[in-house]
Amino acid sequence: MKKDVSSLIVYIVVVPIFLSFLGIGVLPIEKIGPAALLLIVSITGLATGIYHAKRSSAESFYARYLPVYVPLFITVLLATIGMIGSKGFFGHDIWSLFVFALFPFLPNTFISAMMGKFLFAFAVPFAYYLFFLVGFFIAERRKNTKVPINKIYMGGSISLLLVFFAISGAIYMERAKHVLPPSYGFEYGNGFSSVDLEPYTVSNPNNKLPKLKEPESFTVENLNEMPVLDGAEAAFPVYSAFANATYKNISVKSTLPTGEEIVSFTNTIYAYERLLSGEVDIFFGAQPSAAQQSLAENKGKELVLTPIGKEAFVFFVNEKNPINDLSSENIRSIYSGRITNWSEIGGIDEKILAFQRPADSGSQTIMIKFMRDAPLMPALKEEVAGMGDLMEEVANYRNYKRSLGYSFRFFATGMNPNEKIKLLSIDGVEPSKDNIANGTYPYVVNLYAITVKDNPKKTIKPMLEWMQGPQGQYLVEEVGYIPYGE
């Protein structure tokens, strides 16, 4: 009996620890890592199960089968408890029970979480203990000393596992309707930007910013008098072009003595906060959201919105989607949850994946305005690992065949061009440059330079006037926006 116990400890504790550490090296291998790890774990589980069965000397059905069944049962039970308690969210504290109860697999759990492959924290121990049990059963039934099987208990045990699986699967599938697999966040600008902004930076000698064909009518020579600029991702090329044209030697000296960048990018949400705190002098982007306006009021700040260009708010789909035009009411019905399948509006028989943008981003603020009185349904989300925690965030757009997304025309076609998407006509009107300029496209929005009224920096007002003047508007058009005067 002692021999059986010591052998079992090796197979359900020591071997899993070894496999778990092995996973640290195997799981990160591009493309084949996850499949290779599961294959190694399954084969090892099968082999150890067979070997343990050959050494087992227990004489009763319970003494022989219960010890090899319990690890699998505990794994599935704890996973079910975790799924019920967290409603499928792997970042919930209840999963710590699963993690520490299955301590032999702790290294695997750690690397799975770090890589965003959270299912492998369950899949690896499940695969090992399942195949360990299968291997044990196969080998034990071939022994001359095999024990009689209690079919009632065996059937009940298998049924219990299937019930737990069904519960966990149902919760996971329900969550999958609203939460997508992680996309690992943004790749550029310290995680703030979804596209590479280097081609538009003033310090890049090979930048592709448009240049004036005549001497600039407005310049700022003193470093400390240069307004600090920040704004939305889609607006970065515009305000970077402004600074490149008017800030003396900005390509060489682009930071203040304090180390702060004069032409910075921290995206819409953070840039607004920096504007209100006094770190930034001019913000560039769409109109502020209700929450951002409220934040300004609470800080006793009055925002001044200076329009400097026009842009189209556009909707797009995968290039293979047969839909080319949607009515405004169709879109409101989709984003309020009243239309859920493309076939309802003449498309393919597929569920619509309607992506949204994070709250208080420029495009989300415009989308809320677009919806009028129709309520926005909950946004698709994804689980994102960061700073040791797992969080839920609004999912980035994925160009699936059934997807629908929105953005600003210049960002979708100029800064972040994607040949695999197509812009939709809205109410029968294409978002072309001419239709934006003449006002026939129904959703034209302003690009603003936003300032705080009580900012004492004397160069702000003349710079705003220059932006609205011929040279500023020339750069707006050359970047890819529509001049405000049109």
mmCIF file of C-alpha atoms in Angstrom, residues 79-318:
data_model
loop_
_atom_site.group_PDB
_atom_site.id
_atom_site.type_symbol
_atom_site.label_atom_id
_atom_site.label_comp_id
_atom_site.label_asym_id
_atom_site.label_seq_id
_atom_site.Cartn_x
_atom_site.Cartn_y
_atom_site.Cartn_z
ATOM 1 C CA ALA A 79 -12.815 24.946 -12.626
ATOM 2 C CA THR A 80 -16.610 24.779 -12.400
ATOM 3 C CA ILE A 81 -16.623 26.665 -9.105
ATOM 4 C CA GLY A 82 -14.372 29.273 -10.684
ATOM 5 C CA MET A 83 -16.602 29.633 -13.747
ATOM 6 C CA ILE A 84 -19.753 29.981 -11.644
ATOM 7 C CA GLY A 85 -18.228 32.398 -9.135
ATOM 8 C CA SER A 86 -16.574 34.602 -11.758
ATOM 9 C CA LYS A 87 -19.141 34.196 -14.561
ATOM 10 C CA GLY A 88 -16.247 33.183 -16.772
ATOM 11 C CA PHE A 89 -13.911 36.102 -15.988
ATOM 12 C CA PHE A 90 -10.428 34.672 -15.381
ATOM 13 C CA GLY A 91 -9.306 37.772 -13.502
ATOM 14 C CA HIS A 92 -11.709 37.154 -10.595
ATOM 15 C CA ASP A 93 -10.171 36.458 -7.172
ATOM 16 C CA ILE A 94 -12.032 33.150 -6.893
ATOM 17 C CA TRP A 95 -9.576 31.593 -9.380
ATOM 18 C CA SER A 96 -6.863 31.760 -6.723
ATOM 19 C CA LEU A 97 -8.576 28.699 -5.194
ATOM 20 C CA PHE A 98 -7.964 26.788 -8.433
ATOM 21 C CA VAL A 99 -4.391 28.057 -8.798
ATOM 22 C CA PHE A 100 -3.182 27.123 -5.322
ATOM 23 C CA ALA A 101 -5.134 23.869 -5.036
ATOM 24 C CA LEU A 102 -3.343 22.697 -8.192
ATOM 25 C CA PHE A 103 0.038 23.973 -6.975
ATOM 26 C CA PRO A 104 2.081 21.458 -9.032
ATOM 27 C CA PHE A 105 0.984 23.418 -12.120
ATOM 28 C CA LEU A 106 1.774 26.870 -10.688
ATOM 29 C CA PRO A 107 4.619 27.633 -13.160
ATOM 30 C CA ASN A 108 2.315 26.728 -16.054
ATOM 31 C CA THR A 109 -0.427 28.949 -14.641
ATOM 32 C CA PHE A 110 2.026 31.832 -14.378
ATOM 33 C CA ILE A 111 3.295 31.607 -17.951
ATOM 34 C CA SER A 112 -0.261 31.073 -19.277
ATOM 35 C CA ALA A 113 -1.408 34.270 -17.559
ATOM 36 C CA MET A 114 1.621 36.232 -18.757
ATOM 37 C CA MET A 115 0.907 35.230 -22.355
ATOM 38 C CA GLY A 116 -2.833 35.807 -22.123
ATOM 39 C CA LYS A 117 -3.548 32.114 -22.775
ATOM 40 C CA PHE A 118 -5.643 31.740 -19.624
ATOM 41 C CA LEU A 119 -7.418 28.564 -20.730
ATOM 42 C CA PHE A 120 -4.115 26.693 -20.565
ATOM 43 C CA ALA A 121 -4.090 27.138 -16.789
ATOM 44 C CA PHE A 122 -6.973 24.643 -16.884
ATOM 45 C CA ALA A 123 -6.227 22.714 -20.077
ATOM 46 C CA VAL A 124 -2.782 21.476 -18.992
ATOM 47 C CA PRO A 125 -3.764 19.893 -15.618
ATOM 48 C CA PHE A 126 -6.987 18.583 -17.151
ATOM 49 C CA ALA A 127 -5.156 16.931 -20.067
ATOM 50 C CA TYR A 128 -2.555 15.372 -17.771
ATOM 51 C CA TYR A 129 -4.965 13.957 -15.186
ATOM 52 C CA LEU A 130 -7.447 12.799 -17.849
ATOM 53 C CA PHE A 131 -4.853 10.846 -19.805
ATOM 54 C CA PHE A 132 -3.316 9.592 -16.568
ATOM 55 C CA LEU A 133 -6.704 8.075 -15.726
ATOM 56 C CA VAL A 134 -7.176 6.726 -19.261
ATOM 57 C CA GLY A 135 -3.717 5.147 -19.279
ATOM 58 C CA PHE A 136 -4.319 3.619 -15.862
ATOM 59 C CA PHE A 137 -7.670 2.167 -16.968
ATOM 60 C CA ILE A 138 -6.225 0.641 -20.162
ATOM 61 C CA ALA A 139 -3.291 -0.979 -18.372
ATOM 62 C CA GLU A 140 -5.297 -2.085 -15.343
ATOM 63 C CA ARG A 141 -7.878 -3.921 -17.472
ATOM 64 C CA ARG A 142 -5.054 -5.948 -19.055
ATOM 65 C CA LYS A 143 -3.642 -7.149 -15.751
ATOM 66 C CA ASN A 144 -4.252 -10.675 -14.569
ATOM 67 C CA THR A 145 -5.154 -9.168 -11.201
ATOM 68 C CA LYS A 146 -7.672 -6.652 -12.538
ATOM 69 C CA VAL A 147 -10.488 -5.798 -10.125
ATOM 70 C CA PRO A 148 -14.220 -6.100 -10.851
ATOM 71 C CA ILE A 149 -15.683 -2.767 -11.991
ATOM 72 C CA ASN A 150 -18.633 -1.243 -10.205
ATOM 73 C CA LYS A 151 -20.512 0.016 -13.253
ATOM 74 C CA ILE A 152 -22.908 2.162 -11.230
ATOM 75 C CA TYR A 153 -20.121 4.090 -9.509
ATOM 76 C CA MET A 154 -18.085 4.371 -12.689
ATOM 77 C CA GLY A 155 -21.073 5.648 -14.671
ATOM 78 C CA GLY A 156 -21.924 8.112 -11.914
ATOM 79 C CA SER A 157 -18.349 9.385 -11.773
ATOM 80 C CA ILE A 158 -18.204 9.970 -15.525
ATOM 81 C CA SER A 159 -21.638 11.615 -15.490
ATOM 82 C CA LEU A 160 -20.527 13.968 -12.732
ATOM 83 C CA LEU A 161 -17.539 15.088 -14.790
ATOM 84 C CA LEU A 162 -19.768 15.650 -17.814
ATOM 85 C CA VAL A 163 -22.214 17.738 -15.757
ATOM 86 C CA PHE A 164 -19.391 19.939 -14.495
ATOM 87 C CA PHE A 165 -18.107 20.282 -18.040
ATOM 88 C CA ALA A 166 -21.540 21.233 -19.323
ATOM 89 C CA ILE A 167 -21.930 23.933 -16.668
ATOM 90 C CA SER A 168 -18.495 25.415 -17.335
ATOM 91 C CA GLY A 169 -18.991 25.202 -21.096
ATOM 92 C CA ALA A 170 -22.368 26.943 -20.952
ATOM 93 C CA ILE A 171 -20.927 29.816 -18.902
ATOM 94 C CA TYR A 172 -17.914 30.123 -21.183
ATOM 95 C CA MET A 173 -20.057 30.149 -24.349
ATOM 96 C CA GLU A 174 -22.407 32.751 -22.905
ATOM 97 C CA ARG A 175 -19.460 34.970 -21.990
ATOM 98 C CA ALA A 176 -17.934 34.449 -25.442
ATOM 99 C CA LYS A 177 -20.928 36.281 -26.925
ATOM 100 C CA HIS A 178 -19.681 39.513 -25.333
ATOM 101 C CA VAL A 179 -16.006 38.918 -24.530
ATOM 102 C CA LEU A 180 -13.456 38.153 -27.241
ATOM 103 C CA PRO A 181 -10.046 36.528 -26.842
ATOM 104 C CA PRO A 182 -7.328 39.044 -25.936
ATOM 105 C CA SER A 183 -5.674 41.044 -28.676
ATOM 106 C CA TYR A 184 -2.793 42.108 -26.397
ATOM 107 C CA GLY A 185 -3.428 45.870 -26.543
ATOM 108 C CA PHE A 186 -1.626 48.488 -28.621
ATOM 109 C CA GLU A 187 1.866 47.969 -29.979
ATOM 110 C CA TYR A 188 3.101 51.564 -30.233
ATOM 111 C CA GLY A 189 3.615 54.659 -28.129
ATOM 112 C CA ASN A 190 4.039 52.828 -24.825
ATOM 113 C CA GLY A 191 0.715 51.092 -25.417
ATOM 114 C CA PHE A 192 -1.248 54.273 -26.235
ATOM 115 C CA SER A 193 -1.210 54.005 -30.025
ATOM 116 C CA SER A 194 -2.575 51.374 -32.404
ATOM 117 C CA VAL A 195 -0.431 52.635 -35.306
ATOM 118 C CA ASP A 196 3.204 53.646 -35.673
ATOM 119 C CA LEU A 197 3.365 57.440 -35.276
ATOM 120 C CA GLU A 198 7.104 57.683 -35.961
ATOM 121 C CA PRO A 199 6.576 58.813 -39.593
ATOM 122 C CA TYR A 200 4.729 61.867 -38.224
ATOM 123 C CA THR A 201 7.068 62.890 -35.389
ATOM 124 C CA VAL A 202 8.852 66.231 -35.622
ATOM 125 C CA SER A 203 12.131 64.752 -34.366
ATOM 126 C CA ASN A 204 12.241 62.217 -37.215
ATOM 127 C CA PRO A 205 14.449 63.669 -39.989
ATOM 128 C CA ASN A 206 12.657 61.437 -42.511
ATOM 129 C CA ASN A 207 9.121 62.264 -41.400
ATOM 130 C CA LYS A 208 6.388 62.540 -44.022
ATOM 131 C CA LEU A 209 4.790 65.690 -42.641
ATOM 132 C CA PRO A 210 3.637 68.143 -45.332
ATOM 133 C CA LYS A 211 5.710 71.319 -45.757
ATOM 134 C CA LEU A 212 4.671 74.866 -46.649
ATOM 135 C CA LYS A 213 5.705 76.148 -50.068
ATOM 136 C CA GLU A 214 6.281 79.649 -48.726
ATOM 137 C CA PRO A 215 7.812 81.249 -45.602
ATOM 138 C CA GLU A 216 5.597 80.706 -42.565
ATOM 139 C CA SER A 217 3.593 83.734 -41.462
ATOM 140 C CA PHE A 218 3.724 82.707 -37.802
ATOM 141 C CA THR A 219 6.655 81.312 -35.835
ATOM 142 C CA VAL A 220 7.642 80.675 -32.227
ATOM 143 C CA GLU A 221 11.353 80.846 -31.526
ATOM 144 C CA ASN A 222 11.539 80.698 -27.732
ATOM 145 C CA LEU A 223 11.303 77.124 -26.475
ATOM 146 C CA ASN A 224 9.318 78.099 -23.361
ATOM 147 C CA GLU A 225 6.762 80.022 -25.423
ATOM 148 C CA MET A 226 5.919 77.062 -27.667
ATOM 149 C CA PRO A 227 2.429 75.746 -26.791
ATOM 150 C CA VAL A 228 2.623 72.124 -25.630
ATOM 151 C CA LEU A 229 0.485 69.991 -27.948
ATOM 152 C CA ASP A 230 -1.305 66.683 -27.368
ATOM 153 C CA GLY A 231 -4.399 65.006 -28.705
ATOM 154 C CA ALA A 232 -6.174 62.165 -30.392
ATOM 155 C CA GLU A 233 -4.292 59.544 -32.366
ATOM 156 C CA ALA A 234 -5.986 60.506 -35.632
ATOM 157 C CA ALA A 235 -5.110 64.175 -35.121
ATOM 158 C CA PHE A 236 -1.397 63.630 -34.429
ATOM 159 C CA PRO A 237 -0.227 64.207 -38.046
ATOM 160 C CA VAL A 238 -2.100 67.527 -38.138
ATOM 161 C CA TYR A 239 -0.727 69.115 -34.975
ATOM 162 C CA SER A 240 2.682 67.621 -35.596
ATOM 163 C CA ALA A 241 2.672 69.334 -39.014
ATOM 164 C CA PHE A 242 1.671 72.628 -37.358
ATOM 165 C CA ALA A 243 4.584 72.424 -34.921
ATOM 166 C CA ASN A 244 6.987 71.343 -37.643
ATOM 167 C CA ALA A 245 6.097 74.449 -39.640
ATOM 168 C CA THR A 246 5.992 77.069 -36.881
ATOM 169 C CA TYR A 247 8.270 75.945 -34.021
ATOM 170 C CA LYS A 248 11.855 77.073 -34.630
ATOM 171 C CA ASN A 249 14.339 74.145 -34.621
ATOM 172 C CA ILE A 250 11.710 71.767 -33.225
ATOM 173 C CA SER A 251 13.274 68.866 -35.147
ATOM 174 C CA VAL A 252 16.453 69.303 -33.108
ATOM 175 C CA LYS A 253 15.117 70.454 -29.749
ATOM 176 C CA SER A 254 11.692 68.875 -29.091
ATOM 177 C CA THR A 255 11.626 68.808 -25.279
ATOM 178 C CA LEU A 256 11.369 71.461 -22.585
ATOM 179 C CA PRO A 257 14.101 71.850 -19.934
ATOM 180 C CA THR A 258 11.840 69.799 -17.631
ATOM 181 C CA GLY A 259 12.087 66.862 -20.084
ATOM 182 C CA GLU A 260 8.471 67.218 -21.223
ATOM 183 C CA GLU A 261 7.817 66.719 -24.931
ATOM 184 C CA ILE A 262 6.483 69.807 -26.703
ATOM 185 C CA VAL A 263 4.657 67.736 -29.332
ATOM 186 C CA SER A 264 3.333 64.754 -27.422
ATOM 187 C CA PHE A 265 0.807 61.983 -27.818
ATOM 188 C CA THR A 266 -0.997 60.241 -24.967
ATOM 189 C CA ASN A 267 -4.378 59.636 -26.723
ATOM 190 C CA THR A 268 -7.723 61.374 -26.233
ATOM 191 C CA ILE A 269 -8.526 60.291 -22.688
ATOM 192 C CA TYR A 270 -5.198 61.190 -21.071
ATOM 193 C CA ALA A 271 -4.611 64.246 -23.256
ATOM 194 C CA TYR A 272 -7.836 65.849 -21.996
ATOM 195 C CA GLU A 273 -6.754 65.278 -18.421
ATOM 196 C CA ARG A 274 -3.365 66.844 -19.203
ATOM 197 C CA LEU A 275 -5.084 69.840 -20.820
ATOM 198 C CA LEU A 276 -7.175 70.469 -17.709
ATOM 199 C CA SER A 277 -4.223 69.983 -15.370
ATOM 200 C CA GLY A 278 -2.159 72.566 -17.262
ATOM 201 C CA GLU A 279 0.434 70.139 -18.642
ATOM 202 C CA VAL A 280 -0.838 70.714 -22.206
ATOM 203 C CA ASP A 281 -1.752 74.017 -23.874
ATOM 204 C CA ILE A 282 -3.699 72.803 -26.920
ATOM 205 C CA PHE A 283 -5.596 69.551 -27.391
ATOM 206 C CA PHE A 284 -6.478 68.358 -30.905
ATOM 207 C CA GLY A 285 -9.415 66.046 -31.591
ATOM 208 C CA ALA A 286 -13.175 65.735 -31.700
ATOM 209 C CA GLN A 287 -15.554 67.486 -29.341
ATOM 210 C CA PRO A 288 -15.260 66.555 -25.656
ATOM 211 C CA SER A 289 -17.519 63.886 -24.197
ATOM 212 C CA ALA A 290 -20.112 64.655 -21.533
ATOM 213 C CA ALA A 291 -17.780 63.206 -18.897
ATOM 214 C CA GLN A 292 -14.896 65.371 -20.121
ATOM 215 C CA GLN A 293 -17.068 68.495 -20.126
ATOM 216 C CA SER A 294 -18.176 67.654 -16.602
ATOM 217 C CA LEU A 295 -14.542 67.172 -15.533
ATOM 218 C CA ALA A 296 -13.706 70.638 -16.898
ATOM 219 C CA GLU A 297 -16.628 72.192 -15.008
ATOM 220 C CA ASN A 298 -15.607 70.463 -11.779
ATOM 221 C CA LYS A 299 -12.101 71.908 -12.162
ATOM 222 C CA GLY A 300 -13.529 75.344 -12.870
ATOM 223 C CA LYS A 301 -12.112 75.359 -16.400
ATOM 224 C CA GLU A 302 -13.819 76.777 -19.479
ATOM 225 C CA LEU A 303 -12.968 74.989 -22.725
ATOM 226 C CA VAL A 304 -12.591 76.932 -25.950
ATOM 227 C CA LEU A 305 -13.199 74.893 -29.124
ATOM 228 C CA THR A 306 -11.565 76.257 -32.274
ATOM 229 C CA PRO A 307 -12.565 74.333 -35.444
ATOM 230 C CA ILE A 308 -9.629 73.753 -37.766
ATOM 231 C CA GLY A 309 -10.818 71.005 -40.124
ATOM 232 C CA LYS A 310 -13.578 68.625 -41.129
ATOM 233 C CA GLU A 311 -13.664 64.858 -40.969
ATOM 234 C CA ALA A 312 -16.165 62.103 -41.709
ATOM 235 C CA PHE A 313 -17.371 59.688 -39.079
ATOM 236 C CA VAL A 314 -17.397 56.391 -40.995
ATOM 237 C CA PHE A 315 -18.503 52.791 -40.579
ATOM 238 C CA PHE A 316 -16.634 49.878 -42.126
ATOM 239 C CA VAL A 317 -16.887 46.117 -42.648
ATOM 240 C CA ASN A 318 -14.741 43.302 -43.984
#
